[in-house]
């Protein structure tokens, strides 16, 4: 039987520089670990300036400890020329750090722009909802189904490196839904930090939809829920989480019940959907509305004048107008954020104003 030599060997566990070298010597081919593979995939998926910078930052941070180990080897005159690097000098590590600093500064500037945009959206009455979950759980498919959009959704890892945000119709409540990068197990800090601007879309949202592939084995689902929870809980500061159990079309009702008996304790506020077949979208929207930040209800009158009509037009932009009656004054039943209600109260408009 004809045998073939492997072109690359991939290890699930993280490998040290020495381990990479020794194993590659034995195998006679390139050896990488899980996180190097992730970086390779990220590099192929990155299409925007920001995503390319994030991938480069992650790669550089991963390279730093390896650079130190290689410098140590070369200084001891051991295996000089390892990986074709030749006379490896301390200056290489310094160069890495300088490049890291430049990228961090550019991403920080972009992050400030994002913070300003998020603050502006809140001021305009938008609630921010983020899709989160283990990679390949169907987040992008769900995104397309619930906002009637078309973003890339394929059966492959990390198709979403740059957050995509669209308006979400909740029957009057203004909300924005963001699709984000998928979680992976044992996320190293350098990878989390590199994609901070992307993950902030989750951490700084008003509500999180944690998407789960419910068709997988219960033990795998629990493992992935645990990974997602570990990534979220220390950072979201009490933000409500809805567990979206996706791909229910692949299970019988009895199978779904059996799965829930095992994973239910790890699935807060569960909603059952099939994003592919658009099953459960209305139920999901209802649950989203239920968990959004509370709005206040207020009944008041406006002068039936040009100024009153102008204010009424503004009210439609900022909240939900439940009732309008026109007479000597304009009677309004209204629901909105507390700050909008307080602004209305501060106007103290009378019929002659």
Short mmCIF file of C-alpha atoms in Angstrom, two decimals, residues 70-278:
data_model
loop_
_atom_site.label_atom_id
_atom_site.label_comp_id
_atom_site.label_asym_id
_atom_site.label_seq_id
_atom_site.Cartn_x
_atom_site.Cartn_y
_atom_site.Cartn_z
CA UNK A 70 14.49 30.98 20.20
CA UNK A 71 16.79 33.80 21.30
CA UNK A 72 17.77 31.70 24.31
CA UNK A 73 18.57 28.73 22.09
CA UNK A 74 20.65 30.76 19.68
CA UNK A 75 22.63 32.44 22.45
CA UNK A 76 23.53 28.99 23.76
CA UNK A 77 24.60 28.08 20.23
CA UNK A 78 21.95 25.38 20.17
CA UNK A 79 20.18 24.65 16.91
CA UNK A 80 21.12 27.96 15.32
CA UNK A 81 19.04 28.67 12.27
CA UNK A 82 15.97 27.01 13.79
CA UNK A 83 12.98 27.54 11.50
CA UNK A 84 15.20 29.39 9.06
CA UNK A 85 15.61 32.40 11.32
CA UNK A 86 19.40 32.46 11.10
CA UNK A 87 21.16 34.76 13.54
CA UNK A 88 18.22 35.54 15.75
CA UNK A 89 18.78 38.65 17.87
CA UNK A 90 17.11 40.28 20.84
CA UNK A 91 16.16 43.10 18.49
CA UNK A 92 13.53 40.84 16.95
CA UNK A 93 11.55 40.74 20.19
CA UNK A 94 11.78 44.51 20.50
CA UNK A 95 10.55 44.86 16.93
CA UNK A 96 7.57 42.64 17.76
CA UNK A 97 6.71 44.80 20.77
CA UNK A 98 6.88 48.00 18.72
CA UNK A 99 4.57 46.56 16.09
CA UNK A 100 2.18 45.39 18.83
CA UNK A 101 2.10 48.90 20.30
CA UNK A 102 1.31 50.47 16.92
CA UNK A 103 -1.53 48.05 16.26
CA UNK A 104 -2.92 48.48 19.80
CA UNK A 105 -2.99 52.26 19.34
CA UNK A 106 -4.87 51.97 16.05
CA UNK A 107 -7.38 49.50 17.49
CA UNK A 108 -7.81 51.65 20.60
CA UNK A 109 -8.69 54.61 18.39
CA UNK A 110 -11.25 52.47 16.54
CA UNK A 111 -12.59 51.28 19.90
CA UNK A 112 -13.21 54.86 21.03
CA UNK A 113 -15.17 55.45 17.85
CA UNK A 114 -17.22 52.34 18.63
CA UNK A 115 -17.90 53.54 22.19
CA UNK A 116 -19.12 56.88 20.82
CA UNK A 117 -21.35 55.06 18.34
CA UNK A 118 -22.80 52.81 21.06
CA UNK A 119 -23.49 55.84 23.27
CA UNK A 120 -25.15 57.63 20.35
CA UNK A 121 -27.36 54.60 19.63
CA UNK A 122 -28.43 54.47 23.28
CA UNK A 123 -29.26 58.18 23.23
CA UNK A 124 -31.41 57.60 20.16
CA UNK A 125 -33.38 54.95 22.01
CA UNK A 126 -31.83 51.79 20.56
CA UNK A 127 -31.36 48.76 22.78
CA UNK A 128 -28.25 46.76 21.87
CA UNK A 129 -28.61 42.99 21.47
CA UNK A 130 -25.62 40.73 20.74
CA UNK A 131 -25.45 37.21 19.36
CA UNK A 132 -22.87 35.08 21.15
CA UNK A 133 -22.04 31.42 21.34
CA UNK A 134 -19.72 28.67 20.35
CA UNK A 135 -18.43 28.83 16.80
CA UNK A 136 -20.58 27.02 14.22
CA UNK A 137 -23.68 27.10 16.45
CA UNK A 138 -25.65 28.90 13.73
CA UNK A 139 -25.35 32.52 14.87
CA UNK A 140 -25.08 34.01 11.38
CA UNK A 141 -27.99 31.89 10.12
CA UNK A 142 -30.09 33.08 13.07
CA UNK A 143 -29.01 36.66 12.39
CA UNK A 144 -30.21 36.37 8.80
CA UNK A 145 -33.52 34.81 9.89
CA UNK A 146 -34.44 37.29 12.59
CA UNK A 147 -33.47 40.52 10.79
CA UNK A 148 -34.23 39.26 7.27
CA UNK A 149 -30.66 39.93 6.19
CA UNK A 150 -28.02 38.01 4.27
CA UNK A 151 -24.60 37.80 5.92
CA UNK A 152 -22.18 34.97 5.26
CA UNK A 153 -23.34 31.77 6.96
CA UNK A 154 -21.41 28.64 6.12
CA UNK A 155 -20.62 25.32 7.77
CA UNK A 156 -17.14 26.44 8.72
CA UNK A 157 -15.37 28.09 11.63
CA UNK A 158 -15.00 31.82 12.24
CA UNK A 159 -16.87 33.22 9.24
CA UNK A 160 -17.69 36.25 11.43
CA UNK A 161 -14.59 38.18 12.49
CA UNK A 162 -16.05 41.68 12.15
CA UNK A 163 -19.33 42.43 13.95
CA UNK A 164 -22.33 43.01 11.68
CA UNK A 165 -25.13 45.18 13.09
CA UNK A 166 -28.66 45.57 11.74
CA UNK A 167 -31.98 46.96 12.99
CA UNK A 168 -34.20 44.43 14.77
CA UNK A 169 -37.96 44.93 14.48
CA UNK A 170 -39.61 44.30 17.86
CA UNK A 171 -42.97 45.88 17.21
CA UNK A 172 -42.13 49.41 18.29
CA UNK A 173 -39.07 48.92 20.45
CA UNK A 174 -35.96 50.04 18.62
CA UNK A 175 -33.15 47.53 18.86
CA UNK A 176 -29.93 46.71 17.05
CA UNK A 177 -28.71 43.13 16.70
CA UNK A 178 -25.00 42.37 16.29
CA UNK A 179 -23.47 39.14 15.01
CA UNK A 180 -20.07 38.44 16.58
CA UNK A 181 -17.10 36.07 16.46
CA UNK A 182 -17.70 32.59 17.89
CA UNK A 183 -16.19 31.35 21.15
CA UNK A 184 -13.67 28.56 21.36
CA UNK A 185 -12.54 26.41 24.26
CA UNK A 186 -9.78 27.62 26.57
CA UNK A 187 -9.48 31.02 24.93
CA UNK A 188 -5.97 32.25 25.79
CA UNK A 189 -5.80 35.81 27.11
CA UNK A 190 -3.74 37.03 24.15
CA UNK A 191 -6.49 35.96 21.76
CA UNK A 192 -9.27 37.49 23.88
CA UNK A 193 -7.33 40.74 24.20
CA UNK A 194 -6.58 40.91 20.48
CA UNK A 195 -10.27 40.66 19.66
CA UNK A 196 -11.40 42.93 22.50
CA UNK A 197 -13.04 45.43 20.15
CA UNK A 198 -15.10 42.62 18.63
CA UNK A 199 -16.01 40.98 21.95
CA UNK A 200 -16.96 44.37 23.41
CA UNK A 201 -20.03 44.20 21.17
CA UNK A 202 -21.11 41.35 23.46
CA UNK A 203 -19.84 42.65 26.80
CA UNK A 204 -21.37 46.13 26.36
CA UNK A 205 -24.76 45.06 25.04
CA UNK A 206 -28.11 45.33 26.84
CA UNK A 207 -29.03 41.71 26.14
CA UNK A 208 -27.13 38.62 24.97
CA UNK A 209 -28.53 35.81 22.83
CA UNK A 210 -26.37 32.77 23.60
CA UNK A 211 -26.82 30.45 20.62
CA UNK A 212 -26.44 26.69 21.13
CA UNK A 213 -26.56 23.81 18.64
CA UNK A 214 -29.06 21.64 20.51
CA UNK A 215 -28.63 18.74 18.07
CA UNK A 216 -25.21 17.89 19.51
CA UNK A 217 -24.64 15.39 22.32
CA UNK A 218 -25.63 16.75 25.76
CA UNK A 219 -22.08 16.43 27.12
CA UNK A 220 -20.73 18.48 24.21
CA UNK A 221 -23.46 21.09 24.65
CA UNK A 222 -22.64 21.39 28.36
CA UNK A 223 -18.96 21.77 27.56
CA UNK A 224 -19.66 24.55 25.06
CA UNK A 225 -22.12 26.29 27.38
CA UNK A 226 -19.45 26.20 30.09
CA UNK A 227 -16.92 27.75 27.69
CA UNK A 228 -19.37 30.48 26.73
CA UNK A 229 -20.31 31.20 30.35
CA UNK A 230 -16.66 31.40 31.38
CA UNK A 231 -16.09 33.98 28.65
CA UNK A 232 -19.17 36.02 29.55
CA UNK A 233 -19.98 36.07 33.24
CA UNK A 234 -17.05 38.09 34.58
CA UNK A 235 -17.57 40.82 32.00
CA UNK A 236 -21.28 41.34 31.39
CA UNK A 237 -22.15 42.69 34.87
CA UNK A 238 -25.68 41.37 35.19
CA UNK A 239 -26.75 41.74 31.56
CA UNK A 240 -29.58 39.22 30.91
CA UNK A 241 -28.84 36.17 28.76
CA UNK A 242 -31.32 34.28 26.58
CA UNK A 243 -30.23 30.76 25.61
CA UNK A 244 -31.27 30.21 21.99
CA UNK A 245 -31.43 26.46 21.41
CA UNK A 246 -30.96 26.23 17.65
CA UNK A 247 -31.48 23.39 15.13
CA UNK A 248 -34.54 21.88 16.82
CA UNK A 249 -35.63 20.63 13.39
CA UNK A 250 -32.94 17.94 13.70
CA UNK A 251 -34.51 16.40 16.83
CA UNK A 252 -37.72 14.64 17.74
CA UNK A 253 -39.69 16.20 20.59
CA UNK A 254 -38.76 13.34 22.92
CA UNK A 255 -35.08 13.77 22.05
CA UNK A 256 -35.28 17.50 22.75
CA UNK A 257 -36.89 16.85 26.13
CA UNK A 258 -34.13 14.38 27.01
CA UNK A 259 -31.45 16.92 26.07
CA UNK A 260 -33.09 19.63 28.17
CA UNK A 261 -33.21 17.35 31.21
CA UNK A 262 -29.42 17.21 31.08
CA UNK A 263 -28.53 20.77 30.07
CA UNK A 264 -31.46 22.82 31.40
CA UNK A 265 -29.60 24.06 34.49
CA UNK A 266 -26.98 25.66 32.21
CA UNK A 267 -29.49 27.28 29.82
CA UNK A 268 -31.08 30.44 31.30
CA UNK A 269 -34.27 31.71 29.62
CA UNK A 270 -34.35 29.01 26.92
CA UNK A 271 -36.02 29.58 23.55
CA UNK A 272 -36.28 26.82 20.92
CA UNK A 273 -35.67 27.76 17.28
CA UNK A 274 -34.59 26.51 13.90
CA UNK A 275 -32.79 29.42 12.26
CA UNK A 276 -32.50 27.51 8.98
CA UNK A 277 -36.28 26.94 8.76
CA UNK A 278 -37.19 30.18 10.57
#
